Amino acid sequence: MPHQLEEELFPSTPGKIKRRTLQRCFTSTSTMFLWALFLIALTASYLAFLTNSNRYLYHEKMIRSSAEIRRSNGMSVLVTGAAGFVGSHVALALKKRGDGVVGIDNFNDYYDPSLKRSRRNLLEDNKIFIVEGDINDMRMLAKLFEVVKFTHVMHLAAQAGVRYAMENPNSYIHSNIAGLVTLLEQCKAAEPQPAIVWASSSSVYGLNEKVPFSEADRTDQPASLYAATKKAGEEITHTYNHIYGLSITGLRFFTVYGPWGRPDMAYFSFTKNILQGKPITVYRGKDRVDLARDFTYIDDIVKGCVASLDTAGKSTGTGGKKKGPAPYRIFNLGNTSPVTVPTLVNILEKNLKIKAKKNVIEMPGNGDVPFTHANISLAQRELGYNPTTDLPTGLKKFVKWYMSYYGFDHVKGSYVNS
């Protein structure tokens, strides 16, 4: 074949010269082909660079706009976990009163991400921009703090849930400990340092049997890995307050519920299963004692979060070094009126107009505790915190939202979009 090609291309040329000439042709063609590939790759890289640059400039513009303060003496707040249940409500409350708000969320799949994206759409409708990213990404956090000089951080990003820790323990370390430290490192280095309010949990009371739970009670007996990571968070934040002068307020939430809530919570999953005619599992404690929770409506929690931001003293560090003592506070945010789980089910049955199919079993050793009950006297005194929504009122609002969001038709007894 090579000799035939030589004769066709160079019929009157001696053999050696033919082959050399042909080799040069192939070499030249190969070189041109490689150059063409290089130019194509270079062009693609340049177009990608332009696309990414435009995207970055767009994001920076949106971040600056979202962070703009629109009231006198307002604050600029970074809300982590902004597409989450509590985070989205707090972000909206701050924005509506004129504070600058920028959110961050990684939209993980612990529960249906579409609910988180629906919350994001709600925030975007209110001019709140959410950066999609992980709080463990130090470079991203550094860029955010470079674009905006945040006065406050509302840290609500976390791996939630008590039972899930038995399936995926590493996710709790990643979010609740490593993520917290990464965020604190950025806040420590920021100029000026922001004041930090963050979500601890009533779970830190663990096996404590003294009720109601008070901030001064012992919290060294966690009953779950989730609780242990939140307790570790309290110790870590205390360290950063002590060494670096960060102003820090920890909030121990007690069973938050309401519209736009988390599908893994009992009231949410009960509602779904009751409507679908599926049985629900109701746990009992030892000696057939009903479990009880200090259910706290989302609007009351939001008021406590905002009051914590408003009363947070300034951080005192500069250049990563402490210049003086800074506030360190911990508050219970609860409703002070524990309700048993069977009572919760009864209220849902009345609102849904459907009788629940119940499987009542003894509580397994999965990290849950038999009861929670908040002493909120410190929050009342220091924050003016005063919860006003009882469980029947709050669940009625939740059910109304659930029916609207998921499109359940009571007449047909089915979901409209199913």
XYZ file of C-alpha atoms in Angstrom:
418
model
C 0.000 0.000 0.000
C 2.782 2.582 0.811
C 4.502 1.871 -2.544
C 1.210 2.196 -4.427
C 0.604 5.573 -2.736
C 4.113 6.713 -3.660
C 3.544 5.843 -7.356
C 0.176 7.609 -7.428
C 1.540 10.809 -5.869
C 5.034 10.896 -7.414
C 5.056 8.710 -10.576
C 8.344 10.026 -12.055
C 10.363 10.503 -8.845
C 13.057 8.053 -7.597
C 11.957 5.730 -4.735
C 13.945 7.199 -1.801
C 12.977 10.731 -2.683
C 9.382 9.631 -3.044
C 9.379 8.172 0.481
C 11.085 11.199 2.055
C 8.688 13.560 0.360
C 5.714 11.492 1.461
C 7.028 11.377 5.054
C 7.375 15.158 5.068
C 3.821 15.483 3.840
C 2.520 13.211 6.603
C 4.622 15.012 9.217
C 3.400 18.401 8.031
C -0.215 17.202 8.017
C 0.132 15.732 11.529
C 1.667 18.957 12.802
C -1.152 21.013 11.307
C -3.692 18.630 12.842
C -2.094 18.961 16.292
C -2.031 22.759 15.958
C -5.706 22.704 14.998
C -6.521 20.628 18.090
C -4.489 23.017 20.231
C -6.299 26.059 18.836
C -9.681 24.390 19.358
C -8.793 23.542 22.966
C -7.463 27.076 23.543
C -10.643 28.605 22.133
C -12.817 26.329 24.278
C -10.812 27.238 27.377
C -11.128 30.940 26.602
C -14.884 30.661 26.084
C -15.176 28.726 29.339
C -13.119 31.417 31.080
C -15.417 34.117 29.722
C -18.477 32.127 30.795
C -17.114 31.564 34.295
C -15.985 35.192 34.551
C -19.422 36.422 33.529
C -21.032 34.007 35.979
C -18.708 35.185 38.755
C -19.391 38.850 37.987
C -23.129 38.118 37.965
C -22.906 36.309 41.308
C -20.833 39.077 42.860
C -23.354 41.666 41.685
C -26.226 39.633 43.117
C -24.393 39.084 46.407
C -23.688 42.801 46.836
C -27.294 43.673 46.045
C -28.642 41.043 48.444
C -26.349 42.275 51.229
C -27.402 45.908 50.874
C -28.816 47.340 54.116
C -32.068 49.263 53.655
C -32.777 50.571 57.159
C -30.938 52.822 59.574
C -28.684 50.930 61.988
C -29.369 47.767 60.026
C -27.066 44.781 59.754
C -25.582 42.687 56.978
C -26.098 39.025 57.807
C -24.668 35.850 56.313
C -27.253 33.104 56.894
C -25.859 29.597 56.538
C -28.362 26.842 55.802
C -30.531 29.524 54.215
C -32.529 27.031 52.142
C -33.312 25.057 55.278
C -36.408 25.246 57.450
C -35.290 27.740 60.104
C -32.747 29.449 57.843
C -35.263 30.426 55.181
C -37.675 31.856 57.766
C -34.955 33.869 59.513
C -33.599 35.193 56.213
C -37.059 36.402 55.187
C -37.678 38.082 58.545
C -34.385 39.966 58.357
C -34.878 41.024 54.749
C -38.423 42.220 55.325
C -37.281 44.651 58.015
C -34.508 46.047 55.816
C -31.379 44.125 56.780
C -28.919 42.899 54.179
C -29.037 39.112 53.831
C -26.888 36.672 51.875
C -27.539 32.955 52.154
C -25.413 29.873 51.655
C -26.607 26.273 51.377
C -25.255 23.038 49.895
C -28.715 21.633 49.029
C -27.786 18.138 50.188
C -30.175 15.205 49.834
C -30.745 14.377 53.506
C -34.344 15.104 52.572
C -35.961 16.038 49.267
C -33.809 18.851 47.774
C -36.803 20.082 45.764
C -38.316 21.453 48.988
C -35.084 23.351 49.639
C -35.118 24.727 46.104
C -38.716 25.831 46.560
C -37.617 27.710 49.676
C -34.807 29.255 47.637
C -37.335 30.422 45.044
C -39.317 32.046 47.836
C -36.192 33.844 49.057
C -35.223 34.941 45.546
C -38.699 36.419 45.112
C -37.787 38.550 48.137
C -34.405 39.600 46.668
C -32.330 37.236 48.803
C -29.452 35.570 46.990
C -28.274 32.113 48.061
C -24.800 30.904 47.193
C -24.805 27.163 46.489
C -21.791 25.836 48.357
C -20.457 24.043 51.416
C -19.376 25.832 54.587
C -16.274 23.637 54.578
C -15.083 25.475 51.464
C -12.682 27.993 52.996
C -11.851 29.664 49.653
C -15.514 30.287 48.941
C -16.101 31.708 52.426
C -13.052 33.941 52.086
C -14.382 35.309 48.795
C -17.789 35.953 50.322
C -16.257 37.911 53.198
C -14.113 39.797 50.691
C -17.183 40.884 48.729
C -19.303 41.722 51.815
C -18.220 43.014 55.233
C -20.777 41.038 57.217
C -21.684 42.499 60.592
C -23.360 39.265 61.743
C -23.426 35.574 60.922
C -26.536 33.485 61.558
C -25.156 29.958 61.439
C -27.981 27.467 60.871
C -26.317 25.017 58.481
C -26.049 21.589 60.105
C -26.672 17.908 59.664
C -29.929 17.489 61.547
C -31.774 14.446 62.845
C -31.075 12.093 65.735
C -31.681 8.693 64.109
C -29.865 9.360 60.817
C -26.580 9.515 62.757
C -26.722 5.739 63.053
C -26.688 5.479 59.233
C -24.277 8.233 58.278
C -22.200 9.402 61.255
C -19.543 11.090 59.104
C -22.043 13.618 57.770
C -22.486 14.964 61.314
C -18.747 15.401 61.817
C -18.419 17.041 58.393
C -21.182 19.597 58.911
C -21.558 20.110 62.654
C -17.909 20.104 63.656
C -15.608 20.573 60.641
C -17.997 23.019 58.986
C -18.380 25.003 62.194
C -14.618 25.275 62.645
C -14.128 26.366 59.022
C -16.713 29.111 59.468
C -15.217 30.250 62.783
C -11.764 30.408 61.194
C -13.109 32.740 58.525
C -14.939 34.890 61.082
C -11.799 35.047 63.210
C -9.774 36.387 60.265
C -12.436 38.818 59.013
C -12.007 42.568 59.335
C -14.146 43.511 61.117
C -15.056 40.303 62.919
C -18.811 39.626 62.791
C -20.950 38.688 65.774
C -22.104 35.069 65.507
C -25.431 33.501 66.454
C -25.682 29.777 65.845
C -28.055 26.859 66.349
C -27.150 24.436 69.084
C -29.919 22.059 70.180
C -32.027 20.957 73.113
C -30.532 17.522 72.385
C -27.443 18.564 74.383
C -29.442 17.925 77.583
C -29.277 14.239 76.686
C -30.026 11.969 79.611
C -30.679 14.859 81.985
C -33.822 14.102 84.032
C -34.224 17.439 85.785
C -37.089 19.422 84.270
C -37.568 21.959 82.913
C -34.166 22.029 81.207
C -32.145 25.095 82.178
C -29.003 26.488 80.553
C -27.103 25.818 83.789
C -27.981 22.094 83.807
C -25.368 19.464 82.994
C -24.966 18.619 79.329
C -22.229 16.001 79.473
C -24.423 12.954 78.851
C -25.482 13.101 75.185
C -27.861 10.362 74.049
C -26.997 10.593 70.326
C -24.128 11.474 68.021
C -26.135 14.485 66.836
C -26.329 15.732 70.423
C -22.624 15.075 70.915
C -21.717 17.169 67.863
C -23.882 20.034 69.088
C -22.303 19.849 72.546
C -18.883 19.808 70.872
C -19.987 22.914 68.978
C -20.701 24.715 72.234
C -17.214 23.874 73.513
C -15.594 24.890 70.223
C -17.427 28.221 70.049
C -16.455 28.948 73.655
C -12.814 28.381 72.704
C -12.999 30.818 69.770
C -14.709 33.367 71.985
C -12.020 33.001 74.646
C -8.974 33.043 72.356
C -10.035 35.256 69.449
C -12.676 37.587 70.909
C -15.572 36.429 68.751
C -19.004 37.451 70.034
C -20.993 34.209 70.104
C -24.567 33.302 71.007
C -25.725 29.674 70.969
C -29.430 28.842 70.721
C -30.810 25.548 71.979
C -33.884 24.968 69.822
C -36.706 22.783 71.138
C -38.535 20.732 68.440
C -39.255 23.419 65.867
C -42.294 22.876 63.617
C -44.437 24.769 61.139
C -44.917 25.585 57.440
C -41.969 24.752 55.143
C -40.751 22.305 57.806
C -38.490 19.260 57.543
C -40.032 16.065 56.128
C -38.054 13.904 58.573
C -39.851 15.396 61.584
C -42.663 13.359 63.159
C -45.479 15.896 62.636
C -44.536 16.143 58.931
C -44.241 12.409 58.243
C -47.383 11.710 60.295
C -49.335 14.146 58.124
C -48.081 12.540 54.926
C -48.854 8.987 56.058
C -52.262 9.798 57.526
C -53.329 11.398 54.236
C -52.066 8.367 52.299
C -53.835 5.940 54.626
C -50.560 4.461 55.792
C -49.874 3.502 59.425
C -47.743 5.746 61.611
C -45.329 4.535 64.277
C -45.843 6.088 67.705
C -43.127 5.401 70.252
C -43.646 4.968 73.974
C -41.076 5.229 76.728
C -40.435 2.829 79.574
C -43.454 1.631 81.559
C -45.733 2.653 78.661
C -45.134 6.360 79.308
C -45.969 8.603 76.358
C -43.114 10.590 74.839
C -43.453 14.364 75.151
C -41.850 17.263 73.312
C -41.681 21.009 73.861
C -42.979 21.802 70.364
C -42.022 25.358 69.348
C -43.625 27.146 66.410
C -41.310 28.515 63.740
C -42.431 32.140 64.099
C -41.523 32.092 67.800
C -38.101 30.628 67.004
C -37.516 33.325 64.379
C -38.287 36.039 66.920
C -35.719 34.511 69.268
C -33.113 34.341 66.493
C -33.642 37.945 65.439
C -33.576 39.148 69.064
C -30.283 37.293 69.545
C -28.792 39.102 66.557
C -30.110 42.454 67.775
C -28.620 42.034 71.259
C -25.343 40.407 70.249
C -22.383 42.459 71.467
C -19.501 43.167 69.130
C -16.556 40.877 68.558
C -13.322 42.334 69.872
C -10.622 40.702 67.784
C -8.596 42.219 64.988
C -5.998 40.606 62.829
C -7.098 37.287 64.293
C -6.110 38.402 67.797
C -8.343 39.147 70.770
C -8.282 42.750 72.027
C -10.697 42.326 74.924
C -13.504 40.145 76.332
C -16.453 39.467 74.028
C -19.954 38.192 74.892
C -20.574 34.452 75.051
C -24.203 33.466 75.592
C -26.412 30.376 75.436
C -30.223 30.476 75.445
C -33.040 27.954 75.398
C -35.672 28.721 72.759
C -38.714 26.588 73.504
C -42.422 26.891 74.182
C -42.387 25.742 77.854
C -45.472 23.549 77.298
C -44.548 19.924 76.497
C -47.183 17.936 74.617
C -47.316 14.150 74.313
C -46.972 12.537 70.898
C -50.474 10.935 71.075
C -51.891 14.423 71.664
C -49.993 15.654 68.608
C -51.565 12.853 66.569
C -55.042 13.721 67.841
C -54.615 17.346 66.771
C -53.472 16.261 63.307
C -56.455 13.910 62.982
C -58.843 16.781 63.717
C -57.185 19.064 61.160
C -56.902 16.376 58.495
C -60.362 14.931 59.269
C -58.872 11.449 58.978
C -58.299 8.847 61.670
C -54.686 7.705 61.915
C -53.669 4.062 61.748
C -51.262 3.760 64.677
C -48.588 1.237 65.517
C -47.611 1.925 69.132
C -44.235 0.414 70.059
C -41.565 0.879 72.695
C -38.930 3.467 71.875
C -35.770 1.795 70.495
C -32.307 2.797 71.637
C -31.669 5.076 68.671
C -30.694 8.279 70.459
C -34.152 9.723 71.120
C -34.995 10.952 74.609
C -38.393 10.492 76.348
C -39.176 14.175 76.902
C -37.988 17.758 76.478
C -39.090 20.818 78.422
C -37.496 24.258 78.153
C -36.908 26.771 80.909
C -36.892 30.015 78.926
C -36.570 32.513 81.785
C -33.074 33.590 80.678
C -34.211 34.237 77.098
C -37.261 36.097 78.391
C -35.069 38.322 80.516
C -32.210 38.933 78.074
C -33.961 38.755 74.694
C -37.555 39.630 75.485
C -38.410 36.175 74.084
C -42.079 35.309 74.534
C -43.541 32.402 72.515
C -47.210 32.907 71.698
C -48.254 29.993 69.458
C -49.668 26.836 71.040
C -49.539 23.462 69.283
C -53.180 23.348 68.029
C -52.772 26.784 66.417
C -49.380 25.985 64.938
C -50.396 22.597 63.535
C -53.477 24.134 61.921
C -51.191 26.546 60.054
C -48.847 23.728 59.095
C -51.640 21.538 57.710
C -52.988 24.446 55.667
C -49.532 24.989 54.162
C -49.026 21.256 53.547
C -52.316 20.910 51.667
C -51.488 23.919 49.526
C -47.856 23.017 48.809
C -48.449 19.350 47.993
C -51.841 19.899 46.402
C -53.939 17.453 48.423
C -57.636 17.383 47.500
C -59.777 16.470 50.521
C -62.820 15.732 48.360
C -60.970 13.266 46.125
C -58.779 12.066 48.981
C -55.684 12.260 46.782
C -52.920 14.576 45.636
C -53.900 16.817 42.715
C -50.580 16.268 40.944
C -50.345 12.523 41.557
